[in-house]
Coordinates of C-alpha atoms in Angstrom, one line a residue:
M600 CA 371.3 155.6 143.6
E601 CA 374.3 155.8 140.6
F602 CA 373.6 156.2 137.2
R603 CA 376.0 153.8 135.0
W604 CA 376.8 155.4 131.6
I605 CA 378.2 154.2 129.0
E606 CA 379.3 155.1 125.0
W607 CA 376.2 152.7 124.2
N608 CA 373.3 154.1 126.3
V609 CA 374.3 158.1 125.9
Q610 CA 374.4 157.6 122.2
H611 CA 371.3 155.3 122.0
I612 CA 369.2 158.6 124.0
A613 CA 370.9 161.2 121.7
Q614 CA 369.3 159.6 118.8
H615 CA 365.6 160.4 120.7
G616 CA 367.1 163.8 121.8
V617 CA 367.3 162.6 125.6
E618 CA 370.7 164.2 127.6
P619 CA 371.5 161.6 130.7
E620 CA 370.5 164.1 132.9
E621 CA 366.9 164.9 132.0
A622 CA 366.6 160.6 132.3
E623 CA 368.3 160.9 135.4
E624 CA 365.9 163.3 136.3
V625 CA 362.8 161.1 135.3
V626 CA 364.1 157.7 136.8
L627 CA 364.3 160.0 140.4
T628 CA 361.0 161.9 139.9
G629 CA 359.0 160.3 137.4
V630 CA 356.5 157.5 138.2
T631 CA 357.9 153.9 137.6
M632 CA 356.2 150.8 136.6
K633 CA 357.4 147.1 135.9
G634 CA 357.9 146.5 132.5
R635 CA 359.3 143.4 130.6
E636 CA 362.4 141.2 130.9
N637 CA 362.6 142.4 134.4
A638 CA 363.0 146.6 133.1
L639 CA 361.2 149.0 134.6
I640 CA 359.5 152.5 133.1
A641 CA 359.7 155.8 134.5
T642 CA 357.5 157.9 133.0
G643 CA 356.5 161.8 133.8
P644 CA 358.1 165.4 133.0
T645 CA 361.4 167.1 133.4
S646 CA 361.8 170.4 135.1
E647 CA 361.6 172.0 132.0
G648 CA 358.0 170.5 131.4
R649 CA 359.6 168.0 128.8
F650 CA 357.7 164.5 129.1
L651 CA 359.7 161.2 128.8
F652 CA 359.2 157.5 129.0
V653 CA 362.4 155.9 130.4
V654 CA 363.5 152.3 130.6
Y655 CA 366.0 150.9 132.6
K656 CA 367.2 148.2 134.7
K657 CA 368.3 148.4 138.3
D658 CA 370.9 146.0 140.2
G659 CA 371.2 147.2 143.5
N660 CA 372.1 150.6 144.1
Q661 CA 373.2 151.0 140.0
V662 CA 371.1 152.2 137.3
F663 CA 371.2 151.7 134.0
V664 CA 369.2 153.2 131.3
I665 CA 368.3 151.4 128.3
T666 CA 366.2 154.0 126.4
A667 CA 364.9 157.3 127.0
R668 CA 362.5 159.1 124.5
N669 CA 359.7 161.8 124.4
M670 CA 356.3 160.6 125.3
T671 CA 353.9 160.7 122.4
E672 CA 350.9 163.1 122.7
K673 CA 348.5 159.9 123.8
E674 CA 350.8 159.0 126.5
K675 CA 351.3 162.1 127.4
R676 CA 347.4 162.9 128.0
S677 CA 346.7 159.8 129.5
W678 CA 349.7 160.4 132.2
R679 CA 348.3 163.6 133.1
K680 CA 344.6 162.5 133.7
R681 CA 346.0 159.2 135.9
Y682 CA 348.9 161.5 137.7
G683 CA 348.4 165.1 137.5
K684 CA 350.0 168.0 135.7
K685 CA 352.8 167.9 138.2
K686 CA 352.9 164.2 140.1
R687 CA 356.4 164.2 141.1
R688 CA 357.0 160.4 143.1
P689 CA 357.9 161.4 147.2

């Protein structure tokens, strides 16, 4: 997978305190579900234990991150209950 980063999406996720590498990690190792308007949502922990919610679109082998933020406490509780503490996508 190739991640496409432009100034806009790097700055946008930076407003939420997220680095591109963190968003990439969650897209590659987190749990993915369908979002709105053909977007995908990846959720899960980074290797540092930070839980992120990442919205992205995929076109072939290219990934364009739209936004990324910390998961809320409620989202983290729900995620842990459903997937366990360190669930990773195979």
